[in-house]
Amino acid sequence: MNWHLYGTFLVTALILSVTPGPVNILALSHALALGWVRTVTTVAGATLAIAIQASLAVVGIGSFLALLGQWFDLLRWAGAGYLVYLGIQQWRARGGMAAEAGGEAGAVIPVGARFWKGFLISATNPKTLLFFPAFFPQFIDPALPATPQLSLLAASFTAIGFLGILTNAVAAHALRRWLQQPGRARLCNRLFGGALVGMGASMLQN
């Protein structure tokens, strides 16, 4: 592995992991409603999807997408629809910071539901499938075997993704008390909901 390239990769991956996106929006929402500890389950689900998508880049995602063919558009529509659905739920939420939250929010959103929401919102984003095969080759040393390098990049990005999303959740939790005032909570519900709907709509653009 070219360690200069790898260091550049780590910095770039860290920046990308904390950049606003569907997964980070969901994690922020859950952290504000449930606290960052419970949100670890959401982050774990999203990280599993990232690990699978990154692994596909290692085994040859180009061939996978060629086989996927017309089903890729179906995946794109499913992912967009799921984001819009979550966004509408978030927008309509009255008091808490998650669409399902109210009172003891942690009891309302089961562990499994939090995990699979995180997984689905990441796994149904087809832009991520296209991102890894375009991103990883920039940090490969052509003088060295590609597979070990790709494997290290995939594992590193997965770990950094987990830490980056969790960092956003912890930061949101620090502002939890201030943002849980009814007026502020409603504003944040609409901001998060609008962001999710907007991201869902953007996924349908070519």
Coordinates of N, CA and C in Angstrom, one line a residue:
M1 N 0.8 -1.2 0.0 CA 0.0 0.0 0.0 C 0.9 1.2 0.0
N2 N 0.5 2.2 -0.8 CA 1.2 3.5 -0.8 C 0.6 4.3 0.3
W3 N 1.5 4.5 1.4 CA 1.0 5.1 2.6 C 0.6 6.6 2.5
H4 N 1.3 7.3 1.5 CA 0.9 8.6 1.3 C -0.5 8.7 0.7
L5 N -0.8 7.8 -0.3 CA -2.1 7.8 -0.8 C -3.2 7.4 0.2
Y6 N -2.7 6.4 1.1 CA -3.7 5.9 2.1 C -4.0 7.0 3.1
G7 N -3.0 7.8 3.5 CA -3.2 9.0 4.4 C -4.2 10.0 3.8
T8 N -4.0 10.3 2.5 CA -5.0 11.2 1.8 C -6.4 10.6 1.8
F9 N -6.4 9.3 1.6 CA -7.7 8.6 1.6 C -8.4 8.7 2.9
L10 N -7.7 8.5 4.0 CA -8.3 8.6 5.3 C -8.9 10.0 5.6
V11 N -8.1 11.0 5.2 CA -8.6 12.4 5.5 C -9.9 12.6 4.6
T12 N -9.8 12.2 3.4 CA -11.0 12.4 2.5 C -12.2 11.7 3.0
A13 N -12.0 10.4 3.4 CA -13.1 9.6 3.9 C -13.7 10.2 5.1
L14 N -12.9 10.7 6.0 CA -13.4 11.4 7.2 C -14.3 12.6 6.9
I15 N -13.9 13.4 5.9 CA -14.7 14.5 5.5 C -16.0 14.1 5.0
L16 N -15.9 13.1 4.1 CA -17.2 12.6 3.5 C -18.1 12.0 4.5
S17 N -17.6 11.3 5.5 CA -18.4 10.6 6.5 C -19.2 11.6 7.4
V18 N -18.8 12.8 7.5 CA -19.5 13.8 8.3 C -20.3 14.8 7.5
T19 N -20.2 14.6 6.1 CA -21.0 15.5 5.2 C -22.5 15.1 5.3
P20 N -23.3 16.1 5.3 CA -24.8 15.9 5.4 C -25.2 15.0 4.2
G21 N -26.0 14.0 4.6 CA -26.6 13.0 3.6 C -27.7 12.3 4.3
P22 N -28.4 11.4 3.6 CA -29.6 10.7 4.1 C -29.3 10.0 5.4
V23 N -28.2 9.3 5.5 CA -27.9 8.5 6.7 C -27.6 9.5 7.9
N24 N -26.8 10.5 7.6 CA -26.5 11.5 8.7 C -27.8 12.2 9.2
I25 N -28.7 12.5 8.3 CA -29.9 13.2 8.6 C -30.7 12.3 9.6
L26 N -30.8 11.0 9.2 CA -31.5 10.0 10.0 C -30.9 9.9 11.4
A27 N -29.5 9.8 11.4 CA -28.8 9.7 12.7 C -29.0 10.9 13.6
L28 N -29.0 12.1 13.0 CA -29.2 13.3 13.7 C -30.6 13.3 14.3
S29 N -31.6 12.9 13.5 CA -33.0 12.9 14.0 C -33.1 11.9 15.2
H30 N -32.6 10.7 15.0 CA -32.7 9.7 16.1 C -32.0 10.2 17.4
A31 N -30.8 10.8 17.2 CA -30.0 11.2 18.3 C -30.7 12.3 19.1
L32 N -31.4 13.2 18.4 CA -32.2 14.2 19.1 C -33.4 13.7 19.8
A33 N -34.0 12.7 19.3 CA -35.2 12.1 19.9 C -34.9 11.1 20.9
L34 N -33.8 10.3 20.7 CA -33.6 9.1 21.6 C -32.3 9.2 22.4
G35 N -31.4 10.1 22.0 CA -30.0 10.1 22.6 C -29.1 9.3 21.8
W36 N -27.8 9.7 21.9 CA -26.8 9.1 21.0 C -26.6 7.6 21.3
V37 N -26.7 7.2 22.5 CA -26.5 5.7 22.8 C -27.5 4.8 22.1
R38 N -28.8 5.2 22.1 CA -29.7 4.4 21.3 C -29.5 4.5 19.8
T39 N -28.9 5.6 19.4 CA -28.7 5.9 18.0 C -27.6 5.0 17.4
V40 N -26.8 4.4 18.3 CA -25.7 3.5 17.9 C -26.3 2.4 17.0
T41 N -27.5 2.0 17.4 CA -28.1 0.9 16.6 C -28.4 1.3 15.2
T42 N -28.9 2.6 15.0 CA -29.2 3.1 13.7 C -27.9 3.2 12.9
V43 N -26.8 3.7 13.6 CA -25.5 3.8 12.9 C -25.0 2.5 12.5
A44 N -25.2 1.4 13.3 CA -24.7 0.1 13.0 C -25.4 -0.4 11.8
G45 N -26.7 -0.2 11.6 CA -27.4 -0.7 10.5 C -26.9 0.0 9.2
A46 N -26.7 1.3 9.3 CA -26.2 2.0 8.1 C -24.8 1.6 7.8
T47 N -24.0 1.3 8.8 CA -22.6 0.8 8.6 C -22.6 -0.6 7.9
L48 N -23.5 -1.4 8.3 CA -23.6 -2.7 7.6 C -23.8 -2.6 6.1
A49 N -24.7 -1.7 5.7 CA -25.0 -1.4 4.3 C -23.7 -0.8 3.6
I50 N -23.0 0.1 4.3 CA -21.8 0.6 3.7 C -20.7 -0.5 3.5
A51 N -20.6 -1.4 4.5 CA -19.7 -2.5 4.4 C -20.0 -3.4 3.2
I52 N -21.3 -3.7 3.0 CA -21.7 -4.5 1.8 C -21.4 -3.8 0.5
Q53 N -21.7 -2.5 0.4 CA -21.5 -1.8 -0.8 C -20.0 -1.6 -1.1
A54 N -19.2 -1.4 -0.1 CA -17.8 -1.2 -0.3 C -17.2 -2.6 -0.7
S55 N -17.7 -3.7 -0.1 CA -17.2 -5.0 -0.5 C -17.5 -5.3 -1.9
L56 N -18.6 -4.9 -2.4 CA -18.9 -5.1 -3.8 C -17.9 -4.4 -4.8
A57 N -17.3 -3.3 -4.3 CA -16.3 -2.7 -5.1 C -15.1 -3.5 -5.2
V58 N -14.8 -4.3 -4.1 CA -13.6 -5.1 -4.1 C -13.8 -6.3 -5.0
V59 N -15.0 -6.9 -5.1 CA -15.2 -8.1 -5.9 C -15.5 -7.8 -7.3
G60 N -15.7 -6.5 -7.6 CA -16.0 -6.2 -9.0 C -17.4 -5.6 -9.2
I61 N -17.6 -4.4 -8.8 CA -18.9 -3.8 -8.8 C -19.4 -3.5 -10.2
G62 N -18.4 -3.3 -11.1 CA -18.8 -3.0 -12.5 C -19.6 -4.1 -13.1
S63 N -19.1 -5.3 -12.9 CA -19.8 -6.5 -13.4 C -21.2 -6.7 -12.7
F64 N -21.2 -6.3 -11.4 CA -22.5 -6.4 -10.7 C -23.5 -5.5 -11.3
L65 N -23.1 -4.2 -11.6 CA -24.1 -3.3 -12.1 C -24.5 -3.7 -13.5
A66 N -23.6 -4.3 -14.3 CA -24.0 -4.7 -15.6 C -25.1 -5.8 -15.6
L67 N -24.9 -6.7 -14.6 CA -25.9 -7.8 -14.4 C -27.2 -7.2 -13.8
L68 N -27.1 -6.1 -13.1 CA -28.3 -5.5 -12.4 C -29.2 -4.9 -13.5
G69 N -28.6 -4.3 -14.5 CA -29.4 -3.8 -15.7 C -30.6 -2.9 -15.3
Q70 N -31.7 -3.3 -15.8 CA -32.9 -2.5 -15.5 C -33.4 -2.5 -14.1
W71 N -32.9 -3.4 -13.3 CA -33.2 -3.4 -11.8 C -32.6 -2.3 -11.1
F72 N -31.6 -1.7 -11.7 CA -30.9 -0.6 -11.0 C -31.9 0.6 -10.9
D73 N -32.7 0.8 -11.9 CA -33.7 1.9 -11.8 C -34.7 1.6 -10.7
L74 N -35.1 0.3 -10.6 CA -36.0 -0.1 -9.5 C -35.5 0.2 -8.2
L75 N -34.2 -0.1 -8.0 CA -33.5 0.2 -6.7 C -33.5 1.7 -6.5
R76 N -33.2 2.5 -7.5 CA -33.2 3.9 -7.4 C -34.6 4.5 -7.0
W77 N -35.6 4.0 -7.6 CA -37.0 4.4 -7.2 C -37.3 4.0 -5.8
A78 N -36.9 2.8 -5.4 CA -37.2 2.3 -4.1 C -36.5 3.2 -3.0
G79 N -35.3 3.5 -3.3 CA -34.5 4.3 -2.3 C -35.1 5.7 -2.2
A80 N -35.5 6.3 -3.4 CA -36.1 7.6 -3.4 C -37.4 7.6 -2.6
G81 N -38.2 6.6 -2.9 CA -39.5 6.5 -2.2 C -39.4 6.4 -0.7
Y82 N -38.4 5.6 -0.3 CA -38.2 5.4 1.2 C -37.8 6.7 1.8
L83 N -36.9 7.5 1.2 CA -36.5 8.8 1.7 C -37.6 9.7 1.8
V84 N -38.4 9.8 0.8 CA -39.6 10.7 0.8 C -40.6 10.3 1.9
Y85 N -40.8 9.0 2.1 CA -41.7 8.5 3.1 C -41.2 8.9 4.5
L86 N -39.9 8.7 4.8 CA -39.3 9.1 6.0 C -39.4 10.6 6.2
G87 N -39.2 11.4 5.1 CA -39.2 12.8 5.2 C -40.6 13.3 5.6
I88 N -41.6 12.7 5.0 CA -43.0 13.1 5.3 C -43.3 12.8 6.7
Q89 N -42.9 11.6 7.2 CA -43.1 11.2 8.6 C -42.4 12.3 9.5
Q90 N -41.2 12.7 9.2 CA -40.5 13.6 10.0 C -41.1 15.0 10.0
W91 N -41.6 15.4 8.8 CA -42.3 16.7 8.7 C -43.5 16.8 9.5
R92 N -44.3 15.7 9.6 CA -45.5 15.6 10.3 C -45.4 15.4 11.8
A93 N -44.2 15.1 12.3 CA -44.0 14.9 13.7 C -44.3 16.2 14.5
R94 N -45.0 16.0 15.6 CA -45.4 17.2 16.3 C -44.4 17.7 17.4
G95 N -43.9 16.8 18.2 CA -43.1 17.3 19.3 C -41.7 16.8 19.3
G96 N -41.5 15.4 19.2 CA -40.2 14.9 19.2 C -39.4 15.1 18.0
M97 N -38.1 14.7 18.0 CA -37.3 15.0 16.9 C -37.2 13.8 15.9
A98 N -37.9 12.7 16.2 CA -38.0 11.7 15.2 C -39.5 11.5 14.9
A99 N -39.8 11.0 13.7 CA -41.2 10.9 13.3 C -42.0 10.1 14.3
E100 N -41.4 9.1 14.9 CA -42.2 8.2 15.8 C -42.1 8.6 17.2
A101 N -41.2 9.6 17.5 CA -40.9 10.0 18.9 C -42.1 10.7 19.6
G102 N -42.2 10.4 20.8 CA -43.2 11.0 21.6 C -43.1 10.5 23.0
G103 N -42.9 11.3 24.0 CA -42.8 10.8 25.4 C -41.5 10.0 25.5
E104 N -41.6 8.8 25.9 CA -40.4 7.9 26.0 C -40.2 7.3 24.6
A105 N -39.5 8.1 23.8 CA -39.3 7.7 22.4 C -38.5 6.4 22.2
G106 N -37.6 6.1 23.1 CA -36.8 4.9 22.9 C -37.7 3.7 23.0
A107 N -38.8 3.7 23.7 CA -39.7 2.6 23.8 C -40.6 2.5 22.6
V108 N -40.7 3.6 21.9 CA -41.6 3.6 20.7 C -40.9 3.0 19.5
I109 N -39.6 3.3 19.3 CA -38.8 2.8 18.2 C -38.0 1.6 18.7
P110 N -38.4 0.4 18.4 CA -37.6 -0.8 18.8 C -36.2 -0.8 18.2
V111 N -35.3 -1.6 18.9 CA -34.0 -1.7 18.4 C -33.9 -2.2 17.0
G112 N -34.7 -3.2 16.7 CA -34.6 -3.7 15.3 C -35.1 -2.7 14.3
A113 N -36.1 -1.9 14.6 CA -36.6 -0.9 13.7 C -35.5 0.1 13.4
R114 N -34.8 0.6 14.5 CA -33.8 1.5 14.3 C -32.6 1.0 13.4
F115 N -32.3 -0.3 13.7 CA -31.2 -0.9 12.9 C -31.6 -1.0 11.4
W116 N -32.8 -1.5 11.1 CA -33.2 -1.7 9.7 C -33.5 -0.4 9.0
K117 N -33.9 0.7 9.7 CA -34.0 2.0 9.1 C -32.7 2.5 8.6
G118 N -31.7 2.4 9.5 CA -30.3 2.8 9.1 C -29.8 2.0 8.0
F119 N -30.1 0.7 8.0 CA -29.6 -0.2 6.9 C -30.3 0.2 5.6
L120 N -31.6 0.3 5.6 CA -32.3 0.5 4.4 C -32.0 1.9 3.7
I121 N -31.9 2.9 4.6 CA -31.7 4.3 4.0 C -30.3 4.4 3.4
S122 N -29.4 3.5 3.8 CA -28.1 3.5 3.2 C -28.0 2.5 2.0
A123 N -28.6 1.4 2.2 CA -28.6 0.3 1.1 C -29.4 0.7 -0.1
T124 N -30.4 1.4 0.0 CA -31.3 1.8 -1.1 C -30.8 3.0 -1.8
N125 N -29.7 3.5 -1.5 CA -29.1 4.7 -2.2 C -28.2 4.2 -3.3
P126 N -28.6 4.2 -4.5 CA -27.8 3.6 -5.6 C -26.6 4.5 -5.9
K127 N -26.6 5.8 -5.5 CA -25.5 6.6 -5.8 C -24.3 6.1 -5.0
T128 N -24.5 5.4 -3.9 CA -23.4 4.9 -3.1 C -22.7 3.7 -3.9
L129 N -23.6 2.9 -4.6 CA -23.0 1.8 -5.4 C -22.1 2.4 -6.5
L130 N -22.4 3.5 -7.0 CA -21.6 4.1 -8.1 C -20.4 4.9 -7.5
F131 N -20.5 5.3 -6.2 CA -19.4 6.1 -5.6 C -18.2 5.3 -5.4
F132 N -18.3 4.1 -4.8 CA -17.1 3.4 -4.4 C -16.2 3.0 -5.6
P133 N -16.7 2.5 -6.7 CA -15.8 2.1 -7.8 C -15.2 3.3 -8.5
A134 N -15.8 4.5 -8.3 CA -15.2 5.8 -8.8 C -14.2 6.3 -7.8
F135 N -14.4 6.1 -6.5 CA -13.6 6.7 -5.5 C -12.3 5.9 -5.1
F136 N -12.5 4.6 -4.9 CA -11.4 3.8 -4.5 C -10.2 3.8 -5.5
P137 N -10.4 3.7 -6.8 CA -9.2 3.6 -7.7 C -8.3 4.8 -7.6
Q138 N -8.7 5.9 -7.2 CA -7.9 7.1 -7.0 C -6.8 6.9 -6.0
F139 N -6.9 5.9 -5.1 CA -5.9 5.7 -4.1 C -5.2 4.4 -4.2
I140 N -5.3 3.8 -5.4 CA -4.6 2.5 -5.6 C -3.3 2.8 -6.3
D141 N -2.2 2.1 -5.8 CA -0.9 2.2 -6.4 C -0.9 1.1 -7.5
P142 N -0.8 1.5 -8.8 CA -0.8 0.4 -9.8 C 0.4 -0.5 -9.8
A143 N 1.4 -0.2 -9.1 CA 2.6 -1.0 -9.0 C 2.4 -2.2 -8.0
L144 N 1.3 -2.1 -7.2 CA 1.0 -3.1 -6.2 C -0.3 -3.9 -6.5
P145 N -0.4 -5.1 -6.0 CA -1.7 -5.9 -6.2 C -2.9 -5.1 -5.8
A146 N -3.9 -5.0 -6.6 CA -5.1 -4.2 -6.4 C -6.0 -4.7 -5.3
T147 N -6.2 -6.0 -5.2 CA -7.2 -6.6 -4.3 C -6.9 -6.3 -2.8
P148 N -5.6 -6.5 -2.4 CA -5.3 -6.2 -1.0 C -5.5 -4.7 -0.7
Q149 N -5.2 -3.8 -1.6 CA -5.4 -2.4 -1.4 C -6.9 -2.0 -1.3
L150 N -7.7 -2.6 -2.3 CA -9.1 -2.3 -2.2 C -9.7 -2.8 -0.9
S151 N -9.3 -4.0 -0.5 CA -9.8 -4.5 0.8 C -9.5 -3.6 2.0
L152 N -8.3 -3.1 2.0 CA -8.0 -2.1 3.1 C -8.8 -0.9 3.0
L153 N -9.0 -0.4 1.8 CA -9.8 0.9 1.6 C -11.2 0.6 2.0
A154 N -11.7 -0.5 1.6 CA -13.1 -0.8 2.0 C -13.3 -0.9 3.5
A155 N -12.4 -1.7 4.2 CA -12.5 -1.8 5.6 C -12.3 -0.5 6.3
S156 N -11.4 0.3 5.8 CA -11.1 1.6 6.5 C -12.3 2.6 6.3
F157 N -12.9 2.6 5.1 CA -14.0 3.5 4.8 C -15.2 3.1 5.7
T158 N -15.4 1.8 5.9 CA -16.5 1.3 6.7 C -16.3 1.8 8.2
A159 N -15.1 1.6 8.7 CA -14.8 2.0 10.1 C -15.0 3.5 10.2
I160 N -14.5 4.3 9.3 CA -14.5 5.8 9.3 C -16.0 6.2 9.2
G161 N -16.7 5.5 8.3 CA -18.2 5.8 8.2 C -18.9 5.7 9.5
F162 N -18.7 4.6 10.2 CA -19.3 4.4 11.5 C -19.0 5.5 12.4
L163 N -17.7 5.9 12.5 CA -17.3 6.9 13.5 C -17.8 8.3 13.1
G164 N -17.8 8.6 11.8 CA -18.3 9.9 11.3 C -19.8 10.1 11.6
I165 N -20.6 9.0 11.3 CA -22.0 9.1 11.5 C -22.3 9.2 13.0
L166 N -21.6 8.4 13.8 CA -21.8 8.5 15.2 C -21.3 9.8 15.8
T167 N -20.3 10.4 15.3 CA -19.9 11.8 15.7 C -21.0 12.8 15.5
N168 N -21.6 12.7 14.4 CA -22.8 13.6 14.1 C -23.9 13.4 15.1
A169 N -24.1 12.1 15.5 CA -25.2 11.8 16.4 C -24.8 12.3 17.8
V170 N -23.6 12.2 18.2 CA -23.1 12.7 19.5 C -23.2 14.2 19.6
A171 N -22.9 14.9 18.5 CA -23.0 16.3 18.4 C -24.4 16.8 18.5
A172 N -25.3 16.1 17.9 CA -26.7 16.4 17.9 C -27.3 16.2 19.4
H173 N -26.8 15.1 20.0 CA -27.3 14.8 21.4 C -26.9 15.9 22.3
A174 N -25.7 16.6 22.1 CA -25.2 17.7 22.9 C -26.2 18.9 22.9
L175 N -26.9 19.0 21.8 CA -27.9 20.1 21.6 C -29.3 19.7 21.9
R176 N -29.4 18.5 22.4 CA -30.8 17.9 22.5 C -31.7 18.7 23.4
R177 N -31.3 19.1 24.6 CA -32.1 19.9 25.5 C -32.6 21.2 24.8
W178 N -31.7 21.9 24.2 CA -32.0 23.2 23.6 C -33.0 23.0 22.5
L179 N -32.8 21.9 21.7 CA -33.7 21.7 20.5 C -35.0 21.0 20.8
Q180 N -35.2 20.5 22.0 CA -36.4 19.8 22.3 C -37.5 20.8 22.8
Q181 N -37.3 22.1 22.8 CA -38.4 23.0 23.0 C -39.4 22.9 21.9
P182 N -40.7 22.8 22.1 CA -41.7 22.6 21.1 C -41.5 23.3 19.8
G183 N -41.3 24.6 19.9 CA -41.1 25.4 18.7 C -39.9 25.1 17.9
R184 N -38.8 24.9 18.6 CA -37.5 24.5 17.9 C -37.6 23.1 17.4
A185 N -38.3 22.2 18.1 CA -38.4 20.8 17.6 C -39.2 20.8 16.4
R186 N -40.3 21.6 16.3 CA -41.1 21.6 15.1 C -40.3 22.1 13.9
L187 N -39.5 23.1 14.1 CA -38.7 23.7 13.1 C -37.7 22.6 12.6
C188 N -37.0 21.9 13.5 CA -36.0 20.9 13.1 C -36.7 19.7 12.4
N189 N -37.9 19.4 12.9 CA -38.7 18.3 12.2 C -38.9 18.7 10.7
R190 N -39.2 19.9 10.5 CA -39.5 20.4 9.1 C -38.2 20.5 8.3
L191 N -37.1 20.9 9.0 CA -35.8 21.0 8.3 C -35.3 19.6 7.9
F192 N -35.4 18.6 8.9 CA -34.9 17.3 8.6 C -35.9 16.6 7.5
G193 N -37.2 16.8 7.7 CA -38.1 16.2 6.8 C -37.9 16.7 5.4
G194 N -37.8 18.1 5.3 CA -37.6 18.7 4.0 C -36.3 18.2 3.3
A195 N -35.2 18.0 4.1 CA -34.0 17.6 3.6 C -34.1 16.1 3.1
L196 N -34.8 15.3 3.8 CA -35.0 13.9 3.3 C -35.8 13.8 2.0
V197 N -36.9 14.6 2.0 CA -37.7 14.6 0.8 C -36.8 15.1 -0.4
G198 N -36.0 16.2 -0.2 CA -35.2 16.7 -1.2 C -34.1 15.8 -1.7
M199 N -33.6 15.0 -0.8 CA -32.6 14.0 -1.1 C -33.2 12.9 -2.0
G200 N -34.5 12.5 -1.6 CA -35.2 11.5 -2.3 C -35.5 11.9 -3.7
A201 N -35.8 13.2 -3.9 CA -36.1 13.7 -5.2 C -34.8 13.8 -6.0
S202 N -33.7 14.1 -5.4 CA -32.4 14.3 -6.1 C -32.0 12.9 -6.6
M203 N -32.3 11.8 -5.9 CA -31.9 10.5 -6.4 C -32.6 10.1 -7.7
L204 N -33.7 10.8 -8.1 CA -34.4 10.5 -9.3 C -33.8 11.2 -10.5
Q205 N -32.9 12.1 -10.2 CA -32.3 12.9 -11.3 C -31.1 12.1 -11.9
N206 N -31.0 12.2 -13.2 CA -29.9 11.4 -13.9 C -28.6 12.2 -13.8

